[in-house]
Amino acid sequence: MSARPKIRCAACKKRIPQSEPDVVLRRLDRERPRYYHTRCTPAALDLVAEAPEVWVMTMRHVEEMAN
């Protein structure tokens, strides 16, 4: 398993440890994803509702088999 860079939540700006699941939000026309704590998912949904573009939202689980 490769080391993941330190990732911060786009909503609360706190670090998301690798030991916690997270939500990844990405626009199809851009490469850079936004990461959110699972508890900050409502902020991600608000962003999607405000910008009517094509978004992909995925959830990264801690257990590798769940991904």
Coordinates of C-alpha atoms in Angstrom, one line a residue, residues 1 3 6 8-9 16 19 24 27 30 44 54 58 60 62 66:
M1 CA 0.0 0.0 0.0
A3 CA 1.5 6.3 1.3
K6 CA -1.8 14.6 3.5
R8 CA -7.5 18.2 3.9
C9 CA -11.3 18.4 3.8
I16 CA -8.4 13.6 6.7
S19 CA -7.5 5.6 8.7
V24 CA -14.1 12.4 -3.3
R27 CA -15.8 17.5 -12.0
R30 CA -11.1 19.0 -14.3
A44 CA -20.2 18.6 -1.0
V54 CA -21.3 16.9 -14.3
T58 CA -17.1 8.5 -4.8
R60 CA -13.1 5.8 -0.3
V62 CA -10.7 2.3 4.9
A66 CA -14.7 -2.3 0.2

